[in-house]
Short mmCIF file of C-alpha atoms in Angstrom, two decimals:
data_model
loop_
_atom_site.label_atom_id
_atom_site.label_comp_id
_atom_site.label_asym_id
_atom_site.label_seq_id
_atom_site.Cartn_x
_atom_site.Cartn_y
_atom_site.Cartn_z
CA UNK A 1 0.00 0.00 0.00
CA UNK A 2 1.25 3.44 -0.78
CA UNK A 3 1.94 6.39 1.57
CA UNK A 4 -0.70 9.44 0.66
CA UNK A 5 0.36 12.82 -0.28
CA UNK A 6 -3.32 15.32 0.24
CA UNK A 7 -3.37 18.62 -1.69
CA UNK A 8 -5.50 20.99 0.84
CA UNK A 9 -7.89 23.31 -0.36
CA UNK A 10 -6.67 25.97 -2.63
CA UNK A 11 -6.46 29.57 -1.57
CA UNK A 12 -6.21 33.12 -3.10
CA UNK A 13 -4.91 36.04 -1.49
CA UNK A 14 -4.16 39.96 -2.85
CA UNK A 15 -5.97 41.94 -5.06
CA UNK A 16 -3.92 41.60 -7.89
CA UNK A 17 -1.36 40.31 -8.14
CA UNK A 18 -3.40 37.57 -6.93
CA UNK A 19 -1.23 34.47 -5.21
CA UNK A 20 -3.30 31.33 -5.22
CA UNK A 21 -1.89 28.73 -3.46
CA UNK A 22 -2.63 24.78 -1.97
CA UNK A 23 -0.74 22.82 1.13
CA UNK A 24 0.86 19.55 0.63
CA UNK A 25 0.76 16.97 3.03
CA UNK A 26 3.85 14.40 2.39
CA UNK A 27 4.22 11.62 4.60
CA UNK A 28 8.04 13.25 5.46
CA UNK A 29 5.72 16.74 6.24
CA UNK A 30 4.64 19.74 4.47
CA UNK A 31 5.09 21.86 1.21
CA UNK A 32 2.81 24.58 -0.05
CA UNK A 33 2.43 25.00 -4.13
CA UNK A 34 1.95 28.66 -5.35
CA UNK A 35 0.80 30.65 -8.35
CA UNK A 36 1.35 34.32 -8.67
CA UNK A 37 -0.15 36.04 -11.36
CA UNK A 38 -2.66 39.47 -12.13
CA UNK A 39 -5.39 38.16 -13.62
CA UNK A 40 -7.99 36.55 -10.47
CA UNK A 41 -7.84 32.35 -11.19
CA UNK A 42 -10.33 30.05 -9.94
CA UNK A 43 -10.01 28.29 -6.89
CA UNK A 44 -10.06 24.69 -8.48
CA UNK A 45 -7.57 22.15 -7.47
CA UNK A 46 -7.08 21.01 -11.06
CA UNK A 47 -3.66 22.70 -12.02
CA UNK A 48 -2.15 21.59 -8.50
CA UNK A 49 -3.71 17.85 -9.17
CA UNK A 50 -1.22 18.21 -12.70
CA UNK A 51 1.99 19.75 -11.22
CA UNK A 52 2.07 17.06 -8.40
CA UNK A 53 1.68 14.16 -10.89
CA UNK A 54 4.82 13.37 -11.94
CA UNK A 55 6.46 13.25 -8.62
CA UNK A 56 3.83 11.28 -7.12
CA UNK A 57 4.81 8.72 -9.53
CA UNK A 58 7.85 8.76 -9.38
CA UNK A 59 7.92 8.65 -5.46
CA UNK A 60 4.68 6.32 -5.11
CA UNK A 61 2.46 8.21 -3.49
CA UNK A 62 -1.41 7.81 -3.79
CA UNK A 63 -2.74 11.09 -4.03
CA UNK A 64 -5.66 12.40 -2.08
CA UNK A 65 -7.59 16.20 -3.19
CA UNK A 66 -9.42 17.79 -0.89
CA UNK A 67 -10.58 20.76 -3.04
CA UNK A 68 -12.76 20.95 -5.77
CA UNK A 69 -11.97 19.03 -8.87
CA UNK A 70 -13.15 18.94 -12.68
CA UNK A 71 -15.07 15.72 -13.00
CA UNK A 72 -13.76 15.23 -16.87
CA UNK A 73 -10.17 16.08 -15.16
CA UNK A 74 -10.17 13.00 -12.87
CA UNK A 75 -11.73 11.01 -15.78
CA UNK A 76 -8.79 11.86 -18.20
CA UNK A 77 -6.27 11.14 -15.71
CA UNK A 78 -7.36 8.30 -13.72
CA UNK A 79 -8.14 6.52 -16.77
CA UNK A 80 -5.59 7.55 -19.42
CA UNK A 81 -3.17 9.95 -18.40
CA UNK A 82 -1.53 7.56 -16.10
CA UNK A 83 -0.98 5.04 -18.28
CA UNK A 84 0.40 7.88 -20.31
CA UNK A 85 3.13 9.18 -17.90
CA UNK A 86 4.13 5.46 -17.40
CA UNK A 87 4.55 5.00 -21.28
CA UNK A 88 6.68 7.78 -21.26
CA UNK A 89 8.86 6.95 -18.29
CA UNK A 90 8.74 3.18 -17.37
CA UNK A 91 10.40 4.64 -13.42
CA UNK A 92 7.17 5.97 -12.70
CA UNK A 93 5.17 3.84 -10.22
CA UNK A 94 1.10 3.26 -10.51
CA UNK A 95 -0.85 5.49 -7.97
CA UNK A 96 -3.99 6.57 -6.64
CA UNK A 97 -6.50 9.16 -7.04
CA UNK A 98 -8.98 10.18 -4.03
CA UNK A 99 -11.14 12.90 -5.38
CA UNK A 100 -13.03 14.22 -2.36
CA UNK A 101 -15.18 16.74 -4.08
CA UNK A 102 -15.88 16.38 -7.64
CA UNK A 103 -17.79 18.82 -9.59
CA UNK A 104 -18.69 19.52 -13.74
CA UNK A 105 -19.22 23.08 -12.94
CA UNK A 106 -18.23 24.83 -16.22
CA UNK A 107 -16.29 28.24 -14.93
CA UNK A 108 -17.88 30.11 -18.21
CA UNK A 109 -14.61 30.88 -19.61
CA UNK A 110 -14.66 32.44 -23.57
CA UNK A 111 -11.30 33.20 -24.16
CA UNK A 112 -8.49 31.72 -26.16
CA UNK A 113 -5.33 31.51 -24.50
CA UNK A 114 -1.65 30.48 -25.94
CA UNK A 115 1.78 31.58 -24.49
CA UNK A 116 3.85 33.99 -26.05
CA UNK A 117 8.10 33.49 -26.39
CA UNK A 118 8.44 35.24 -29.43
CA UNK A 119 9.66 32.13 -30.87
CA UNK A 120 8.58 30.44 -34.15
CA UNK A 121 6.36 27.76 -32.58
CA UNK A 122 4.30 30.33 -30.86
CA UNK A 123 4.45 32.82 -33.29
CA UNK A 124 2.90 30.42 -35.68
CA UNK A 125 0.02 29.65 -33.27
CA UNK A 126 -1.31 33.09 -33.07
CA UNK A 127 -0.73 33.97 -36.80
CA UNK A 128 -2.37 30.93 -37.51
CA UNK A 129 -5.22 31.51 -35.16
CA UNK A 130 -6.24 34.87 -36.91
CA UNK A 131 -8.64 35.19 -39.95
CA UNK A 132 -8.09 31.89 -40.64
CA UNK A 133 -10.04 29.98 -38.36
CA UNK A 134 -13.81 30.71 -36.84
CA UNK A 135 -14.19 33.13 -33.70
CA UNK A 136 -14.26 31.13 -31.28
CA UNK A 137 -10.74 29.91 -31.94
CA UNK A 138 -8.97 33.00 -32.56
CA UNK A 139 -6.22 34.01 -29.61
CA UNK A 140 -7.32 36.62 -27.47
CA UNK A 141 -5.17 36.39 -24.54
CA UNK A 142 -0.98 35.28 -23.90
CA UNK A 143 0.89 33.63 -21.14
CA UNK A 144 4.22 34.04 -20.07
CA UNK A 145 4.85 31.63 -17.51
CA UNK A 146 8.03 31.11 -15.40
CA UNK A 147 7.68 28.03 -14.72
CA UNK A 148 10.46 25.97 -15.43
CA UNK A 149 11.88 27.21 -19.42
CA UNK A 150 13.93 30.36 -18.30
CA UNK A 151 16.20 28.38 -16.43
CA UNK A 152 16.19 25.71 -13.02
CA UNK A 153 19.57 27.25 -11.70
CA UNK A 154 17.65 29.45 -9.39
CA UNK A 155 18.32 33.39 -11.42
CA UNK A 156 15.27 32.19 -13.14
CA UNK A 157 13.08 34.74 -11.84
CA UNK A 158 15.99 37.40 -13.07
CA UNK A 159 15.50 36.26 -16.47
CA UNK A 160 11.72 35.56 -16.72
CA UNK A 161 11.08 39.50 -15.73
CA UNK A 162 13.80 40.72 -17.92
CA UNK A 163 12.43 38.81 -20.81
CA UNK A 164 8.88 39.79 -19.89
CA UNK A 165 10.17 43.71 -19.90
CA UNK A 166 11.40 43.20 -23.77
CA UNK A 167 8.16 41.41 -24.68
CA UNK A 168 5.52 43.69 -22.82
CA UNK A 169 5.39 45.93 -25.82
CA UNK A 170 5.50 43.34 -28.72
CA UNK A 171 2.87 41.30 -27.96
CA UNK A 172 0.42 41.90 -30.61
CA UNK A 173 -1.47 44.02 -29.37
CA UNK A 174 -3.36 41.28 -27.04
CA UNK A 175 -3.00 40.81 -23.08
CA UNK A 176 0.16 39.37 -22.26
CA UNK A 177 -0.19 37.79 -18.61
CA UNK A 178 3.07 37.16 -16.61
CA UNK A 179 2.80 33.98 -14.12
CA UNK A 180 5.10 33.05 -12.21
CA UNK A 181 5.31 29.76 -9.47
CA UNK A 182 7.36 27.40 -7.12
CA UNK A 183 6.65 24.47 -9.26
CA UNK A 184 9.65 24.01 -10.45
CA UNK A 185 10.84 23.42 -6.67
CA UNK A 186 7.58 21.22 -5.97
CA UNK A 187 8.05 18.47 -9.31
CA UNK A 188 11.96 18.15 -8.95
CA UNK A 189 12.13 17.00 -12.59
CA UNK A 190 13.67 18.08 -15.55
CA UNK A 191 11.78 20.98 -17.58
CA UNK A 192 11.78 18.86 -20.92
CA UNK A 193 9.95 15.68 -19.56
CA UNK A 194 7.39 17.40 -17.86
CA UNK A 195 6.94 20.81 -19.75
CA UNK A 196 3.30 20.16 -21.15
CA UNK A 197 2.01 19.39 -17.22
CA UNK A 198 3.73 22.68 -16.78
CA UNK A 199 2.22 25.05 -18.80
CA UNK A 200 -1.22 23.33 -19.25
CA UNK A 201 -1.62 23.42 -15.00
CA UNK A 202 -0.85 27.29 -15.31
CA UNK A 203 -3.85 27.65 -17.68
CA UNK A 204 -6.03 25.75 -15.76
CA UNK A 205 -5.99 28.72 -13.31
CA UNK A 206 -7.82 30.89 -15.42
CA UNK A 207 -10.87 28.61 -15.96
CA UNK A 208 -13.71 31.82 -16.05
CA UNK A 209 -11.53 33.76 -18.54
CA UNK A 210 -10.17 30.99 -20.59
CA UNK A 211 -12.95 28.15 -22.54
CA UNK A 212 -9.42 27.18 -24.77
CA UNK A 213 -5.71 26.22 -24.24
CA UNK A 214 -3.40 26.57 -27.65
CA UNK A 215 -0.50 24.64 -26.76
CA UNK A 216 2.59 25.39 -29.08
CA UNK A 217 3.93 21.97 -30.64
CA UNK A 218 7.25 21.63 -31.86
CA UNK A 219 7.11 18.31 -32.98
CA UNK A 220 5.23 17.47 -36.86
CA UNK A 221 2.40 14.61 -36.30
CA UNK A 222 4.93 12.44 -38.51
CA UNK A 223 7.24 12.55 -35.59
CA UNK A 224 5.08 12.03 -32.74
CA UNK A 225 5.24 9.04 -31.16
CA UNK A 226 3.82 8.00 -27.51
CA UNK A 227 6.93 5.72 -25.70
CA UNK A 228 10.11 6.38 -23.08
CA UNK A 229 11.71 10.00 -24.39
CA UNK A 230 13.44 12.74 -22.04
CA UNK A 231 11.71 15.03 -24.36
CA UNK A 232 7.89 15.41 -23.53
CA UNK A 233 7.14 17.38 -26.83
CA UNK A 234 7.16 14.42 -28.51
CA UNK A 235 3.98 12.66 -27.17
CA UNK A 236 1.48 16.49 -27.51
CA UNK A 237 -0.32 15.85 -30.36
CA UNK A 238 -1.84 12.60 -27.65
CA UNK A 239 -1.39 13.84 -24.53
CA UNK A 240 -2.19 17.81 -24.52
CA UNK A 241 -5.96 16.97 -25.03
CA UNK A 242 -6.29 14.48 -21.75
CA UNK A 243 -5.50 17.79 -19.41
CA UNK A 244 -9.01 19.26 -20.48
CA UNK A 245 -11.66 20.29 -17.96
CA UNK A 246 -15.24 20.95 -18.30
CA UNK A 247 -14.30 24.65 -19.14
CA UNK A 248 -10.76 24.74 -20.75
CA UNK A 249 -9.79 22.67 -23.45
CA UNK A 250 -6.95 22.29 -23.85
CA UNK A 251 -5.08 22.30 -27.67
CA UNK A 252 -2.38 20.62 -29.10
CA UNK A 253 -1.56 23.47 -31.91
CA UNK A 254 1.17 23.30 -34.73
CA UNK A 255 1.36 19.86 -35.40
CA UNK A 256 0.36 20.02 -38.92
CA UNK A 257 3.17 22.08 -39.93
CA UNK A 258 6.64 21.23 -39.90
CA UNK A 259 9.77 23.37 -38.43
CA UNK A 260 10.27 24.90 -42.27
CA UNK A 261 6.58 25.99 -42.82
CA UNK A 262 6.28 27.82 -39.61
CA UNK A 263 9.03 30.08 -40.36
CA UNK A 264 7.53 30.41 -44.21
CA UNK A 265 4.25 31.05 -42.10
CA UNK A 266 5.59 33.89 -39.86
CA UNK A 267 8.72 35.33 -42.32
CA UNK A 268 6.34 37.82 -43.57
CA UNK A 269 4.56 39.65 -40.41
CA UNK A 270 6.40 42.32 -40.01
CA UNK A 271 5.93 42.16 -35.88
CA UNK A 272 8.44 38.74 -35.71
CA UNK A 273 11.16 41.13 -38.22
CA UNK A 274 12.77 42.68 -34.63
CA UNK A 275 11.05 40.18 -31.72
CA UNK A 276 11.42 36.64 -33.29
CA UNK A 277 14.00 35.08 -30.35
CA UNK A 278 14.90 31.98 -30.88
CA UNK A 279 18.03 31.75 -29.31
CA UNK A 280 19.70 29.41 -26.68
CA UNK A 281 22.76 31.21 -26.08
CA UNK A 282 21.44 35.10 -25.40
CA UNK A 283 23.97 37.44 -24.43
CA UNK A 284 22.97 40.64 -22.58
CA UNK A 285 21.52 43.44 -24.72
CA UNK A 286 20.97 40.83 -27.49
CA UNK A 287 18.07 38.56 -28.24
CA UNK A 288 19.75 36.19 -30.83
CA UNK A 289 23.21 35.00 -30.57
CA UNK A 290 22.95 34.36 -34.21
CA UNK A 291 25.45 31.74 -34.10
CA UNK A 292 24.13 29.02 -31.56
CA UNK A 293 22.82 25.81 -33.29
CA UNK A 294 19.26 27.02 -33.31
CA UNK A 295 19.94 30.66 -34.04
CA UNK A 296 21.66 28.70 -37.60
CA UNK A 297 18.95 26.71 -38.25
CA UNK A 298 16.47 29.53 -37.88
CA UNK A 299 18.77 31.94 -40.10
CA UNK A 300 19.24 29.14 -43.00
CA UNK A 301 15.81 28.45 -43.08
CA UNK A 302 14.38 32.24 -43.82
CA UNK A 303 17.68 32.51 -45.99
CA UNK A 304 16.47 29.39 -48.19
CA UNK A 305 12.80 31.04 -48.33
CA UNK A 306 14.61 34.57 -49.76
CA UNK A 307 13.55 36.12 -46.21
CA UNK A 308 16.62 36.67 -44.32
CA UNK A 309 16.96 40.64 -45.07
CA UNK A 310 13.79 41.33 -42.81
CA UNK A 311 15.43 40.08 -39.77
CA UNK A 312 18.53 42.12 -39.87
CA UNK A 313 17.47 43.76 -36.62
CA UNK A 314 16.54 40.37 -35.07
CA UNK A 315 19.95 38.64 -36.05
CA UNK A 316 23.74 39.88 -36.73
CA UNK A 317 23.84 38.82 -40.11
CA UNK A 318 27.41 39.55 -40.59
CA UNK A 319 28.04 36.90 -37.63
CA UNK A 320 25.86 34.15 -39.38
CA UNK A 321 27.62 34.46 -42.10
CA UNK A 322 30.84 33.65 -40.82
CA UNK A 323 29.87 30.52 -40.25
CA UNK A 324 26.94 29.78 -42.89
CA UNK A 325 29.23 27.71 -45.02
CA UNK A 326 29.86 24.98 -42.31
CA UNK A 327 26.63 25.38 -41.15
CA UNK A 328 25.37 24.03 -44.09
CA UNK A 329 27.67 21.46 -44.22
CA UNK A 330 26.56 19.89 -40.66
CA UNK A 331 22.60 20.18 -42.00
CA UNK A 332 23.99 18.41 -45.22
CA UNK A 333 24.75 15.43 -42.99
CA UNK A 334 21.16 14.94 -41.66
CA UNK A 335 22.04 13.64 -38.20
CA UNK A 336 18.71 15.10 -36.62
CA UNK A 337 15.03 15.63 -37.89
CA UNK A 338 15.16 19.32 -37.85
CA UNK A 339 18.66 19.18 -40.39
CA UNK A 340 17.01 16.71 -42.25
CA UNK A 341 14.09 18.79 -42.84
CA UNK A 342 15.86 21.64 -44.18
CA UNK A 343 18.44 19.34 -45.95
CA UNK A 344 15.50 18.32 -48.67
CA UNK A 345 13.96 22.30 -48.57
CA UNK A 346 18.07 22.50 -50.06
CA UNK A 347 17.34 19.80 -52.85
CA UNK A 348 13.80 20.70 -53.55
CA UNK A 349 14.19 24.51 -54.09
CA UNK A 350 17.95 24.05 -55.96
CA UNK A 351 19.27 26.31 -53.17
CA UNK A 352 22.74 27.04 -54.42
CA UNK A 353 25.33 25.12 -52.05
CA UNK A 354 28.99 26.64 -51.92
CA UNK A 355 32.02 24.39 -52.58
CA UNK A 356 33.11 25.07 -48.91
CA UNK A 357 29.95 23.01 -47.26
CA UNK A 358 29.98 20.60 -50.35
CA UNK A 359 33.66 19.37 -49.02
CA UNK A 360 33.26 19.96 -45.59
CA UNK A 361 30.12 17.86 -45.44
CA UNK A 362 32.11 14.88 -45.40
CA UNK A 363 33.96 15.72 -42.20
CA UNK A 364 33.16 14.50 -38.75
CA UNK A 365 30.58 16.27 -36.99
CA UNK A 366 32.40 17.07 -34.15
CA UNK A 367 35.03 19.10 -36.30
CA UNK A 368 32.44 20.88 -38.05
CA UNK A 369 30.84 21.74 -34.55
CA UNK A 370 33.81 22.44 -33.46
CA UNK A 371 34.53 24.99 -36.27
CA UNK A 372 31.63 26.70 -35.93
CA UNK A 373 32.17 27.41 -32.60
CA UNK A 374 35.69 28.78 -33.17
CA UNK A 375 34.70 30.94 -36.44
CA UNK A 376 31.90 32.62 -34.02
CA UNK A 377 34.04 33.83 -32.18
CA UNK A 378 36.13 37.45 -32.48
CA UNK A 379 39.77 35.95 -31.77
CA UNK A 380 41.89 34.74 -34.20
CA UNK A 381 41.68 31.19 -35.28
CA UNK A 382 45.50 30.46 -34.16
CA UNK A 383 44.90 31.56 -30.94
CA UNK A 384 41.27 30.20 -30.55
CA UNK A 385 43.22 26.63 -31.49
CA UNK A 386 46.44 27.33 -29.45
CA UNK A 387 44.02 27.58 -26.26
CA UNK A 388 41.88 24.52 -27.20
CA UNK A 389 45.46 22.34 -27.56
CA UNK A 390 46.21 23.77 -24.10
CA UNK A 391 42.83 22.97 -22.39
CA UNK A 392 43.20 19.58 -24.33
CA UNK A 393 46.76 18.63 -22.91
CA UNK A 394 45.40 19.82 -19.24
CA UNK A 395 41.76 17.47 -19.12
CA UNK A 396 44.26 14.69 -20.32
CA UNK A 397 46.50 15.22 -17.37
#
């Protein structure tokens, strides 16, 4: 028989900022989960049901709520969900789920939420959630939620408001709703395998304002695949829809396009031209590196759709270009789904590839990696390789 964790009640506090937030009773003693955010949530127990998943598995704990649940919630994950988690983590253990008070109360939400990055998957789900679909699906309302993708190192907070600063103004024109929470400290799990949980437990907060959830795939339906990953993303286009309540439901959006035809999709609005930020390396005062792997991929992809010029403000162009040639040389190999992708746009559209990447293709992929790392940077290459020797000669010590 399991030990119990029991979520208490749910409560909100403040005026706005509003702080809702549940206790946690763990056999080994107590923890309290909190959301802090302006717009008023609901006090529903569903998003701290979500976050508390994964480690409840993973420690084998039954799980016992005391507040007030979505009937179609406790459905979805007593029946499917955790047979879901399991798939994609075998470590996870079967549990338990008391619901003490379960209710199909719709919250009368009408909005349409998605969260807003700037990035080229969420770009693409607002631009495609315009004209192009009926009312009732079109975005009215973004999240930017600290919960786990600004960083787990603990400056997170740091970054998530600075980011939040640069985006406040670029958002579209629509609400742009800053969350932030402790659940990062609460799941003790890496961002990527539990990311979807993540976000879709923040919108569940907002049950009376928000009747659907667009959550931003990265992954093409031709990928997707439901078994053991370290990479949640994968398993959306199934799992996204089992976190729906009576009120909110909840969207996988983006599947149907791949990595290439979002950035065809968004190269011509001219509000992504100096706020798409894609980056994994940003440096301070710039959004895009322009020369970290996905920063490449990003830049070779508008370059092959004759769109690079109308993101001179969002990239240093002259810095891609130092290293363009290899670049294309390491997508010419294939080695990942996102290369490959943008290895046949190459063939299909006869986009002209210089000698330099047609040679260098056929060197290791560490060199080239290594290359490109050297070339983006200011010093000379003698001295960028005298210092690599040196650090070399010391590790083998």
């Amino acid at each position: 028989m399991n030990s119990v964790v029991t979520i208490e009640p749910p409560r909100i506090e403040g005026e706005g900022p509003y702080r809702i937030s549940a206790r946690l009773r763990f056999p080994g003693g107590e923890e309290t989960l909190w959301f802090e955010t302006p717009l008023r949530p609901v006090d529903a127990a569903d998003s701290f049901l979500l976050v508390l998943l994964p480690r409840a598995m993973r420690e084998g704990l039954d799980i016992v709520v005391e507040g007030e649940l979505s009937s179609l919630l406790y459905y979805n994950v007593t029946q499917y969900y955790l047979a879901f988690l399991r798939t994609l983590e075998a470590a996870r253990k079967p549990i338990s789920i008391v619901a003490r008070r379960l209710t199909t109360r719709n919250h009368g939400g009408a909005g349409v939420f998605t969260g807003f990055s700037a990035g080229v998957d969420s770009f693409a789900t607002i631009l495609s959630h315009t004209k192009e679909v009926p009312p009732e699906f079109r975005v009215t309302h973004l999240l930017f939620n600290n919960v786990g993708s600004h960083g787990q190192t603990g400056n997170d907070q740091q970054i998530f408001e600075e980011r939040y600063r640069r985006l406040e103004s670029r958002a579209m024109g629509l609400p742009f709703l800053p969350v932030t929470s402790n659940l990062d400290e609460v799941m003790r799990s890496k961002f990527e395998k539990t990311h979807t949980i993540r976000n879709c437990a923040t919108a569940l907060l907002f049950q009376d304002t928000c009747a659907k959830f667009l959550y931003s795939s990265a992954v093409h339906y031709r990928d997707a695949f439901v078994n053991e990953t370290e990479y949640m993303g994968f398993s959306d286009a199934v799992g996204v829809a089992l976190l729906s309540t009576e009120t909110t439901q909840c969207i996988s959006a983006g599947g149907q396009f791949t990595r290439f035809e979002k950035t065809e999709l968004i190269a011509d609005e001219p509000a992504t031209f100096d706020t798409l930020d894609v980056c994994v390396k940003p440096k301070a005062g710039v959004v895009n590196c322009s020369t970290c792997w996905k920063c490449l991929r990003t830049e070779l992809t508008l370059e092959i759709a004759g769109k690079l010029d109308n993101y001179n403000r969002a990239f240093d162009l002259a810095a891609y270009r130092r290293v363009r040639d290899l670049f294309i040389a390491l997508v010419l190999k294939e080695s990942s789904l996102l290369n490959k992708e943008i290895a046949e746009q190459i063939a299909r559209r006869n986009f002209a590839v210089p000698p330099v990447a047609r040679i260098m293709r056929h060197a290791p992929e560490r060199l080239l990696q290594d290359l490109i790392a050297m070339q983006s940077r200011p010093e000379p290459y003698a001295k960028q390789l005298y210092w690599r020797f040196v650090a070399r000669k010391s590790a083998a010590r």
